[in-house]
Short mmCIF file of C-alpha atoms in Angstrom, two decimals:
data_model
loop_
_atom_site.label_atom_id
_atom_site.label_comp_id
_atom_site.label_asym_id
_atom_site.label_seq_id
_atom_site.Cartn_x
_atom_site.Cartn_y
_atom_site.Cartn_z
CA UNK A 1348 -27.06 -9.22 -2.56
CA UNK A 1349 -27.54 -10.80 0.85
CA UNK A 1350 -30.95 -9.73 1.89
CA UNK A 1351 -32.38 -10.91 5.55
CA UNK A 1352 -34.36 -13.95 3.85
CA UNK A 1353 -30.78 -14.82 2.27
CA UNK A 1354 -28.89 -14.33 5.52
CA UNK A 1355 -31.43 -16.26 7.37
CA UNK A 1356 -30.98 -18.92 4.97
CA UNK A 1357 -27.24 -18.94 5.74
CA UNK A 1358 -27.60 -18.88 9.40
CA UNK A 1359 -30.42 -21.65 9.24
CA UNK A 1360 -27.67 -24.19 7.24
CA UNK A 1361 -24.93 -23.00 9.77
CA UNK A 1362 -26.81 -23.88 12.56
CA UNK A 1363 -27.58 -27.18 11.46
CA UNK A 1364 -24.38 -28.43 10.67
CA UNK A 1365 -23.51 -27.12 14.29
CA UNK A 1366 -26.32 -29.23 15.92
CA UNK A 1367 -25.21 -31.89 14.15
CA UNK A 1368 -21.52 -31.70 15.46
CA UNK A 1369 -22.91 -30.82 18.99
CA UNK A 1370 -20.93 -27.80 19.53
CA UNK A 1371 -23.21 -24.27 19.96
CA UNK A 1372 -22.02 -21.25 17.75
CA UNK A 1373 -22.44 -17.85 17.33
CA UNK A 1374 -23.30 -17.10 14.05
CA UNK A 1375 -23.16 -13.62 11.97
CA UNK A 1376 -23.45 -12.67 8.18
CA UNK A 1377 -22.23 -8.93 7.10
CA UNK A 1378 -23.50 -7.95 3.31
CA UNK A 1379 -21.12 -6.72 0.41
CA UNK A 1380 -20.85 -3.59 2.67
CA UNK A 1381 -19.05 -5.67 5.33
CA UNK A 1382 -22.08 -4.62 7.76
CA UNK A 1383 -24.08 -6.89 9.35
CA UNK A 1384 -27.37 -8.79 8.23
CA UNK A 1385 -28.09 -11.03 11.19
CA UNK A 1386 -26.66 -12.95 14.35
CA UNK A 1387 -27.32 -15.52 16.21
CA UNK A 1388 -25.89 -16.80 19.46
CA UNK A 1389 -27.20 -20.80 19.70
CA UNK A 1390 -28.15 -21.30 23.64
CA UNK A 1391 -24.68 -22.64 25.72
CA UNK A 1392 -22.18 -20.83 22.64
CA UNK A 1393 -19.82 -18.69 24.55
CA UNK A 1394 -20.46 -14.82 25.05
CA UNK A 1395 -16.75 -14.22 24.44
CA UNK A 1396 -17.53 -15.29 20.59
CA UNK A 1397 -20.18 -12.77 19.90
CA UNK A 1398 -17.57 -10.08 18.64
CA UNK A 1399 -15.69 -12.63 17.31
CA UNK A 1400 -18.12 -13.94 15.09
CA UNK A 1401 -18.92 -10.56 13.87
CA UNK A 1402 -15.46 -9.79 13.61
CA UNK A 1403 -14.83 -12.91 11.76
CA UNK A 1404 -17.42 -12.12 8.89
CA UNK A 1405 -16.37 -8.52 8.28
CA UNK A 1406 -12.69 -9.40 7.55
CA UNK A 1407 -13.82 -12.05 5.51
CA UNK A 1408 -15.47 -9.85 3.66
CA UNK A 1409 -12.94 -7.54 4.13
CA UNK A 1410 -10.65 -9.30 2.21
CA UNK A 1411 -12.44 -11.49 0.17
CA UNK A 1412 -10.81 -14.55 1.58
CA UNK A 1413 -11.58 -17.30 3.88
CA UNK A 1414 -10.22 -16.68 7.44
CA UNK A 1415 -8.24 -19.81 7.22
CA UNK A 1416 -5.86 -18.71 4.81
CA UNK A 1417 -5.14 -14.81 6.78
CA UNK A 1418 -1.51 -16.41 7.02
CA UNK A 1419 -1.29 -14.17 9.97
CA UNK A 1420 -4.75 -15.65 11.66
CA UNK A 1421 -4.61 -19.23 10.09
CA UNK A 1422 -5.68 -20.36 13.98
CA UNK A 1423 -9.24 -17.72 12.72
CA UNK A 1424 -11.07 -19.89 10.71
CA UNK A 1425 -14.61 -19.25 10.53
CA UNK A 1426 -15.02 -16.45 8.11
CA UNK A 1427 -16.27 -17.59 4.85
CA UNK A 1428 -17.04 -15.15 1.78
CA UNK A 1429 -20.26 -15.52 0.18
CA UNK A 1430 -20.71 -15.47 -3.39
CA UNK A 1431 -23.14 -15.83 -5.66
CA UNK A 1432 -22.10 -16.35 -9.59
CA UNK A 1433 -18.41 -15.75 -8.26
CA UNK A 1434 -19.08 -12.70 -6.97
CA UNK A 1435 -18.16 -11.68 -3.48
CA UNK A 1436 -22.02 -10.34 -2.30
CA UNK A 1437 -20.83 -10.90 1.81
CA UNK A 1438 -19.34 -13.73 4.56
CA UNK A 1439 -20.51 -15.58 7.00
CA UNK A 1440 -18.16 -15.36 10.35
CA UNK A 1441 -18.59 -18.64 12.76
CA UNK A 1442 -17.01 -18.78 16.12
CA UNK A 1443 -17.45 -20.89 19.68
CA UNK A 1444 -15.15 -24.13 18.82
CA UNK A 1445 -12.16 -25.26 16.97
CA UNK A 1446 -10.52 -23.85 13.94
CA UNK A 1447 -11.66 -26.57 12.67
CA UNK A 1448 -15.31 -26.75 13.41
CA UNK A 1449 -15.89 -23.16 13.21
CA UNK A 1450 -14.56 -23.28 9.63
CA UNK A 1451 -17.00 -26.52 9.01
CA UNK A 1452 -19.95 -24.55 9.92
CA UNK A 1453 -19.13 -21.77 7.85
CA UNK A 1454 -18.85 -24.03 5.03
CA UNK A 1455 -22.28 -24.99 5.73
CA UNK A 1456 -23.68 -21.86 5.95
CA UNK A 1457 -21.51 -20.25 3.20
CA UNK A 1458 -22.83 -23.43 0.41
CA UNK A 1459 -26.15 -22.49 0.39
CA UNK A 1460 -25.48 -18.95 -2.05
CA UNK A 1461 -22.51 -20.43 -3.62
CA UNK B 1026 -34.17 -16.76 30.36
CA UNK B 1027 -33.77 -15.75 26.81
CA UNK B 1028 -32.74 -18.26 24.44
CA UNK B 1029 -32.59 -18.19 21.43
CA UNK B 1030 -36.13 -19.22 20.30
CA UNK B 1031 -37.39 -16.48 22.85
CA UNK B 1032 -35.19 -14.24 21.17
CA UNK B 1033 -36.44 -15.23 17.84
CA UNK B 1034 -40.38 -14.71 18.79
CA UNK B 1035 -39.42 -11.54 20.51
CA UNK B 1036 -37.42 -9.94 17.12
CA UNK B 1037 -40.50 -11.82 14.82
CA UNK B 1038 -43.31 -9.77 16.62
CA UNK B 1039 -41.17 -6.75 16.30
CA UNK B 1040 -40.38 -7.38 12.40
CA UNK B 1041 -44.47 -7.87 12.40
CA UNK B 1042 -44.90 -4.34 13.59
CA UNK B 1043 -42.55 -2.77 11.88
CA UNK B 1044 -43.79 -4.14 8.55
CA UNK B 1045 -47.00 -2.93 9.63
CA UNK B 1046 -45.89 0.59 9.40
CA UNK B 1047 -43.61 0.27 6.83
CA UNK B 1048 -40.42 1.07 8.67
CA UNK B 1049 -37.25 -1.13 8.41
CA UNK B 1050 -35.63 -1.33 11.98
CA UNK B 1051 -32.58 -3.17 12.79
CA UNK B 1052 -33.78 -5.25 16.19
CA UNK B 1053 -31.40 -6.70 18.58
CA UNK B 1054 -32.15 -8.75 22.12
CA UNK B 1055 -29.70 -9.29 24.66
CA UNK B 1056 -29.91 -11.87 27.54
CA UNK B 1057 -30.07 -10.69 31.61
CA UNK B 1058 -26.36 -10.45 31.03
CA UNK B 1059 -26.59 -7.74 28.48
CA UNK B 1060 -24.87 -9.75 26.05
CA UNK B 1061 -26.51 -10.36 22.52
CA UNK B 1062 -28.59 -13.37 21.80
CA UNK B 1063 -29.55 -12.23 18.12
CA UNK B 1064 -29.46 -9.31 15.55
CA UNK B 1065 -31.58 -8.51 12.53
CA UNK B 1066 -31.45 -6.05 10.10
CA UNK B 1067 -34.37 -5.64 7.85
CA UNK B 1068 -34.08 -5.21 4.17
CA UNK B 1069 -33.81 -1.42 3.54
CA UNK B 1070 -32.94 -0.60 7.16
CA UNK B 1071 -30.13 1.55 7.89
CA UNK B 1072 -26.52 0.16 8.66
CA UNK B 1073 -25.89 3.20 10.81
CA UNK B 1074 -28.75 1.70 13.12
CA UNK B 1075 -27.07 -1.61 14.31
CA UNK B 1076 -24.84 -0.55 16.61
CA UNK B 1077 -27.66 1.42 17.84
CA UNK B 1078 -30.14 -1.07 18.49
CA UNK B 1079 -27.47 -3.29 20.13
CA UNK B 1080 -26.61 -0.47 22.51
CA UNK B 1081 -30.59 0.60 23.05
CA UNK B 1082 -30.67 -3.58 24.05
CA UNK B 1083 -28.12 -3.26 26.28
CA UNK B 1084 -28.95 0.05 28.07
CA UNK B 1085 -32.10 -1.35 28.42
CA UNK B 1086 -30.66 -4.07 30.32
CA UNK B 1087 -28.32 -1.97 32.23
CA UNK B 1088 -30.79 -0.01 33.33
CA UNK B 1089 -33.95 -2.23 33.85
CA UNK B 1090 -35.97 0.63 31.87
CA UNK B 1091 -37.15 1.59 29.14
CA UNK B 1092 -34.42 3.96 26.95
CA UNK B 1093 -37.35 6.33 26.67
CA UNK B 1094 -37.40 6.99 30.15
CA UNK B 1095 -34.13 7.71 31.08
CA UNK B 1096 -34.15 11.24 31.68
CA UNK B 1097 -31.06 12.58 29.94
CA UNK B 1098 -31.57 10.24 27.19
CA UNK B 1099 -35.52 11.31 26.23
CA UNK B 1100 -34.69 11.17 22.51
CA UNK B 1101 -33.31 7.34 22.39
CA UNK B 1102 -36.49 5.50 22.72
CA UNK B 1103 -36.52 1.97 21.21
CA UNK B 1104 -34.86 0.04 23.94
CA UNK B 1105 -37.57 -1.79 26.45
CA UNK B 1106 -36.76 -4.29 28.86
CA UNK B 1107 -37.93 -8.04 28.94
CA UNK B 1108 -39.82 -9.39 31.78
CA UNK B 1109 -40.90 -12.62 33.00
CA UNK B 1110 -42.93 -12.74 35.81
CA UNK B 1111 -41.72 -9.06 36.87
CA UNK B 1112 -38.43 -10.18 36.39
CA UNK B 1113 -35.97 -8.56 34.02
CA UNK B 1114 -34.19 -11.50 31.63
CA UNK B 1115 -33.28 -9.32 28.94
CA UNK B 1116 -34.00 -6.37 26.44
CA UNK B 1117 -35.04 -5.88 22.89
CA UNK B 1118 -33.37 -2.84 21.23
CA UNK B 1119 -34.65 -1.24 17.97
CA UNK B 1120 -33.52 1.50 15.50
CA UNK B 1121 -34.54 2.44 12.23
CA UNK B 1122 -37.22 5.03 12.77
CA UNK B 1123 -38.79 7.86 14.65
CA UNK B 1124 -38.27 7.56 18.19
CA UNK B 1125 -41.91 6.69 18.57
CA UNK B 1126 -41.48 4.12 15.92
CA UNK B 1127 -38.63 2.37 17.54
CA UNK B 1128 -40.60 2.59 20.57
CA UNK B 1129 -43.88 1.47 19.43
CA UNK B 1130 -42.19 -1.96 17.31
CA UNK B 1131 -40.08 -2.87 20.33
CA UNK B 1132 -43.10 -2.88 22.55
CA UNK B 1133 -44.37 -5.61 20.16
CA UNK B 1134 -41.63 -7.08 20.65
CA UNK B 1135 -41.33 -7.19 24.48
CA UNK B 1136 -44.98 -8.26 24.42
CA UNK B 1137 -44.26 -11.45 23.08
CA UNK B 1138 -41.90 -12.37 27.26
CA UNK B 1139 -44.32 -10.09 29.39
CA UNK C 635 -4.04 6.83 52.38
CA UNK C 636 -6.81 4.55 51.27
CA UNK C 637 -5.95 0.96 52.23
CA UNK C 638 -8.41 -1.69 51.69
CA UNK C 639 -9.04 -2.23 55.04
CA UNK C 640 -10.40 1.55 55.29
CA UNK C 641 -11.75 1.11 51.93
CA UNK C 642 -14.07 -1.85 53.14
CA UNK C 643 -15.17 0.72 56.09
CA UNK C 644 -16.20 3.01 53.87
CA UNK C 645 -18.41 0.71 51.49
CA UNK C 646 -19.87 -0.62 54.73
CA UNK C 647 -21.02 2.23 55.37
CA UNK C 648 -22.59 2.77 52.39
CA UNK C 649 -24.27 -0.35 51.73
CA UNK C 650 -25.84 0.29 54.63
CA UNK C 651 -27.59 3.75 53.64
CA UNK C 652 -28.46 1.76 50.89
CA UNK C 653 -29.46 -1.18 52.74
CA UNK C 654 -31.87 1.95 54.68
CA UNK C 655 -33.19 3.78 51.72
CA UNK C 656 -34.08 0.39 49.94
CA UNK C 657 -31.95 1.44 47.03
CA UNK C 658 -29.70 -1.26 45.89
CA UNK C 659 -26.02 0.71 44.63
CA UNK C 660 -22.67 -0.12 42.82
CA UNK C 661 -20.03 1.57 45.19
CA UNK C 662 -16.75 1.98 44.46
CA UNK C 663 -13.61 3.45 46.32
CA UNK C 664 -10.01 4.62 44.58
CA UNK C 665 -7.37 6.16 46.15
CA UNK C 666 -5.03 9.14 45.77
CA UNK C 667 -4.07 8.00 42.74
CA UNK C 668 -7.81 7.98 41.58
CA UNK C 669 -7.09 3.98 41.15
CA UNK C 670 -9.86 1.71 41.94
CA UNK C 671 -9.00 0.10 45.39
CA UNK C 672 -12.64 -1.72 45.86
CA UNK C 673 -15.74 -2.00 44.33
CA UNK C 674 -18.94 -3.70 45.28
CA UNK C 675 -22.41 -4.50 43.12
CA UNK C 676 -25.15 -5.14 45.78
CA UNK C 677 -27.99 -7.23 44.90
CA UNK C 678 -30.07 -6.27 42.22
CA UNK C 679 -28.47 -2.93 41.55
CA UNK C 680 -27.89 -2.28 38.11
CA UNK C 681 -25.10 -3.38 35.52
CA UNK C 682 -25.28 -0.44 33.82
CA UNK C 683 -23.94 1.39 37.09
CA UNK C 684 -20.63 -0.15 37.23
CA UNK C 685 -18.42 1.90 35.31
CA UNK C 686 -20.45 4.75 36.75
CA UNK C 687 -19.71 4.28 39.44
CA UNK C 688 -16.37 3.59 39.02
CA UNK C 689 -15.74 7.05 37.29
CA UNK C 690 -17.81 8.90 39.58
CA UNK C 691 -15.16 7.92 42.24
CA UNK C 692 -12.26 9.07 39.59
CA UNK C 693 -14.05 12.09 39.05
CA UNK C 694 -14.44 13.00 42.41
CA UNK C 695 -10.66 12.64 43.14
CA UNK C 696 -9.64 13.88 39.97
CA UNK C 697 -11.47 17.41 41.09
CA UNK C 698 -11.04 17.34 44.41
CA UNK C 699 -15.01 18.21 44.57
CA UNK C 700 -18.30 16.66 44.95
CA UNK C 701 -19.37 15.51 41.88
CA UNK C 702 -22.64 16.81 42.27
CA UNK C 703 -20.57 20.38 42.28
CA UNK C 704 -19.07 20.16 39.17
CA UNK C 705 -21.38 22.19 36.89
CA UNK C 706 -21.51 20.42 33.58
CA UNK C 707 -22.51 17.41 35.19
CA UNK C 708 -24.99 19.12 38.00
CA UNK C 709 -26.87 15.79 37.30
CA UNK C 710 -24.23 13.16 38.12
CA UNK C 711 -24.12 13.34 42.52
CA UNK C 712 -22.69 9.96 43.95
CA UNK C 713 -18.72 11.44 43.60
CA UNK C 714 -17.58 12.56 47.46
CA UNK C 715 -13.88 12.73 48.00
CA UNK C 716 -12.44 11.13 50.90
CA UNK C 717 -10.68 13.66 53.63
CA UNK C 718 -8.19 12.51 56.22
CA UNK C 719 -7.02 15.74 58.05
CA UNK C 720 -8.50 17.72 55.25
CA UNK C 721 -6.28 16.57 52.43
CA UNK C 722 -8.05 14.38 49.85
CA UNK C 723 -6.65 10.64 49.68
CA UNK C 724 -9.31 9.70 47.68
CA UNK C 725 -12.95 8.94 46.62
CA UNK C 726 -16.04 7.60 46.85
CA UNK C 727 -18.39 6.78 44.13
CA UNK C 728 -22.06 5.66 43.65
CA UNK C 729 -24.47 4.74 41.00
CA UNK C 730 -27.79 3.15 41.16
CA UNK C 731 -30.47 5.79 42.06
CA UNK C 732 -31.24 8.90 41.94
CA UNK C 733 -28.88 11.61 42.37
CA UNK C 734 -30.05 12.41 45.69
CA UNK C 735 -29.95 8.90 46.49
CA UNK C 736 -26.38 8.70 45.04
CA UNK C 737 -25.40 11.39 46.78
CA UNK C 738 -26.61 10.07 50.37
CA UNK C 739 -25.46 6.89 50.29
CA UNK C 740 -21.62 8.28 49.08
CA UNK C 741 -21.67 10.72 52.41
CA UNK C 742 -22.49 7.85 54.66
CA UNK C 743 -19.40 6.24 53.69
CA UNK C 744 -17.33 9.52 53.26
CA UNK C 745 -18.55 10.06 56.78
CA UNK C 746 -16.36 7.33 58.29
CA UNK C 747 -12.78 8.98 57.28
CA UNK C 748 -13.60 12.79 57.35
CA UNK D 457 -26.02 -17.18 40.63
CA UNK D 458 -22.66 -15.05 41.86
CA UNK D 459 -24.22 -12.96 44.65
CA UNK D 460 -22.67 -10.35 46.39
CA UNK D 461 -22.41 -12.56 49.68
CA UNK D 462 -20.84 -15.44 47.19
CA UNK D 463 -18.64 -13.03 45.41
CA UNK D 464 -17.24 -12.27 49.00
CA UNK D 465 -16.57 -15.67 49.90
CA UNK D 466 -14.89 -15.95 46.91
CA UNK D 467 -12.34 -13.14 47.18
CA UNK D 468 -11.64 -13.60 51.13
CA UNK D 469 -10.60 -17.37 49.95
CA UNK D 470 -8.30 -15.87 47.06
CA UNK D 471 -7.39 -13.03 49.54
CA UNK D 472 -6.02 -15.74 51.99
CA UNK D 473 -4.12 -17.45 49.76
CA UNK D 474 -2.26 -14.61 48.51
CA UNK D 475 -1.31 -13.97 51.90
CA UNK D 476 0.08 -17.43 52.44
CA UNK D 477 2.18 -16.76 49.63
CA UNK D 478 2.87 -13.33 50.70
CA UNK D 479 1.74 -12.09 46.88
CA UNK D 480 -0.21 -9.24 47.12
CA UNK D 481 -3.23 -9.52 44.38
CA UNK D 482 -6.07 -7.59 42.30
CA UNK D 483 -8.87 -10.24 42.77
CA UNK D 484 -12.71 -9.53 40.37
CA UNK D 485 -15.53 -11.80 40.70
CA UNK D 486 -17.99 -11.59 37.89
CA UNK D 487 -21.45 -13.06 37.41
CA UNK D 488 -22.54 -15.18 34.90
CA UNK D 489 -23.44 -12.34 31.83
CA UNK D 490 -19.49 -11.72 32.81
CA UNK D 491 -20.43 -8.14 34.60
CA UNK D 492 -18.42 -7.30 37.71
CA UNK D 493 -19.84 -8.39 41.26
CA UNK D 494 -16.72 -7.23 43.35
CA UNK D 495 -13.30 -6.50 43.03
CA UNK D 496 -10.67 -5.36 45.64
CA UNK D 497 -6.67 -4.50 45.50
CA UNK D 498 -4.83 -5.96 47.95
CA UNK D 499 -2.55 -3.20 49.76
CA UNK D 500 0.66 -3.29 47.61
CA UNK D 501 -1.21 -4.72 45.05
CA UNK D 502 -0.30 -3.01 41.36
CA UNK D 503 -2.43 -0.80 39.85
CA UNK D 504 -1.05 -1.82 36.40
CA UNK D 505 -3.24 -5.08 37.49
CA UNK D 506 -6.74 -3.42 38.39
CA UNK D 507 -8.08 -3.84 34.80
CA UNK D 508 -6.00 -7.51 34.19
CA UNK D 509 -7.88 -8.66 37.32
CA UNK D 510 -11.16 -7.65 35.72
CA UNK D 511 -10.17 -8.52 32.25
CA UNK D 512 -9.42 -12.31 32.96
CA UNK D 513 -12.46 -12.09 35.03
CA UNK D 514 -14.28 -11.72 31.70
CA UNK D 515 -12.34 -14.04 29.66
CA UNK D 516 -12.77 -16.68 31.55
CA UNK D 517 -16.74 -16.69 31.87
CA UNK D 518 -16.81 -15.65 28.07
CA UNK D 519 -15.52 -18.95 27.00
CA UNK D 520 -16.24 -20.60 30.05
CA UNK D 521 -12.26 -21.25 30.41
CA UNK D 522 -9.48 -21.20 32.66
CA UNK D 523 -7.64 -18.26 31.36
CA UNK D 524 -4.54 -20.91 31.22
CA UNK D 525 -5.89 -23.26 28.91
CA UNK D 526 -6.92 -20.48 26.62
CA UNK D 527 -4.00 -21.53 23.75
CA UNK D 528 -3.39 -18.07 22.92
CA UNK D 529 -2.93 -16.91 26.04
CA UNK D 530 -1.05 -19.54 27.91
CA UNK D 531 0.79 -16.76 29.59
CA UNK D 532 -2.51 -15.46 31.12
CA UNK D 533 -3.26 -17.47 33.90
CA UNK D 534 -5.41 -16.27 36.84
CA UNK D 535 -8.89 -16.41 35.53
CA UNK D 536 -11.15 -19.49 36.45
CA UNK D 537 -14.93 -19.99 35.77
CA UNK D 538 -17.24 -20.82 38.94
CA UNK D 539 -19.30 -23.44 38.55
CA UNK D 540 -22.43 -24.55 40.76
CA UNK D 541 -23.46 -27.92 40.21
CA UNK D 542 -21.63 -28.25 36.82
CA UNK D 543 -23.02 -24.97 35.81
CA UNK D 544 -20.63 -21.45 35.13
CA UNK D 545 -22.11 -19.09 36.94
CA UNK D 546 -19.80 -16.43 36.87
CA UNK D 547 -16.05 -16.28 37.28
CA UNK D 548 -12.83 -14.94 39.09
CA UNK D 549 -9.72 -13.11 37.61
CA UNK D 550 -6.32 -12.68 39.44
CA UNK D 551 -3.54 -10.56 38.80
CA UNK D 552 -0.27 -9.38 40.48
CA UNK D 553 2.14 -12.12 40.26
CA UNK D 554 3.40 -14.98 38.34
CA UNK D 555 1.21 -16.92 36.49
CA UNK D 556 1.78 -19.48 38.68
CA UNK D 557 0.82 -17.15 41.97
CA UNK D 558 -2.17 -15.95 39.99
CA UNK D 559 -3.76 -19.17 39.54
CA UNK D 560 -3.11 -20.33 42.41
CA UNK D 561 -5.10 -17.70 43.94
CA UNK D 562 -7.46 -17.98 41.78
CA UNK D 563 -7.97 -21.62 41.93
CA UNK D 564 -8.44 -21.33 46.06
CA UNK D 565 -11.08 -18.41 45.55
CA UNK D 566 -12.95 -20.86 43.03
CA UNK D 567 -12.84 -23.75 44.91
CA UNK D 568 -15.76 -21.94 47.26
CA UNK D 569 -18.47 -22.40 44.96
CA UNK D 570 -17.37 -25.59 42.82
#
């Protein structure tokens, strides 16, 4: 179950690993339900990845599946699932950079309920 | 200017009051832009509420008032505007509750910028 | 026909009702095709009027009628088609006040192709 | 901050170049939370390109982006971000030619404020 405290949690790691690479992101995590828990948009990340971020999480969670391996949206990283026990219980969706660092940041956010 | 630790204070006063009266609100502020800066949804809170307190936010903003004073929307109170010094920089939008209780948490919220 | 040239007329002349009434206005202006030819966002009037006022001009040609005429919407003045010899070749649309205000500052730039 | 007065400047530059190049244009200015300022259609402009103009508009001040660098959309060209001192502070979207024309355009209605 990703509750607010968890979410925050998530978000909080995210963020971090997104200070430390210097590039703002916007943020999300969506629950089990695919709906979302809590967003963030760090000061100077681009409006155009609000959606995107949301967006990101839901399919995710949509299909279980990190974004980076959608073969039909491997440029979409970002969208992590989040399980606990190895259990699917959300996903974190991570957007304002590179495939690359989006998909980093996730990570970060995502290993704190794995 | 809301950034994101404004945003944060504004949506942590607002959690404060909602606690208080033990309704879970989904809280969302947007920026002078109308774009959103950060979401919550409290545990327990309804996931039919997000979009809604992301729109109250951003009619808030649209309008420079609060939702409960637009005239052909009397029922959608919740969305209040954020001012420094008189100036509009944003809006907090919250759903969850009775129209009063929307109301009445995001006033604590804008109280935090006025 | 509504060329931009004549479409600029007609916006002046609204902005400057506006300018008079101390009511800052989104104005817009389509053509006989109910397509946006101009649009204009003075200074401090509100975001939330845009698309407003954008449909109140489509509106307004769509009927062929004031939109402060058309019943359902007895609320919504600021829609004033534009008459060259009596036949409609298009509209004028405003949103940022109230409906009388609307309504005033859409005649004054009606007024300059009737 | 894209003003009206700026947003005018901005357009009559983009305006003159797609005269010089005898292409007639859709030209949007937007302000920095990406919501429309001004727009205008050239006479002859398409209408098909009302929305585009807008659209890239949008795009480019949500990620802060020439449309044309925008990987995914290397074909949409004609949206540039306006920058004061460094800063975005809003952006311009052209549409109605070649991607070429409509950067072009774009790029001379920019150049005002950079």
């Amino acid at each position: 179950m990703i509750d607010l405290e968890t979410a925050r949690r998530v978000i909080a790691a995210a963020e971090q690993k997104a200070e430390e690479i210097k590039q703002p992101m916007n943020i999300a995590v969506v629950d089990g339900g695919g709906n979302l828990v809590a967003h963030v948009r760090m000061d100077g990340a681009w409006i155009g990845s609000i959606d995107i971020s949301i967006n990101k999480a839901f399919t995710s969670r949509a299909f279980d599946i990190a974004t980076k391996d959608l073969a039909h949206h491997s440029q979409s990283a970002g969208g992590i699932p989040l399980k606990e026990d190895g259990k699917v219980v959300g996903a974190i969706g991570v957007s304002g950079g590179s495939g690359e660092q989006d998909h980093a940041v996730a990570e970060a956010g995502a290993s704190v309920v794995r």
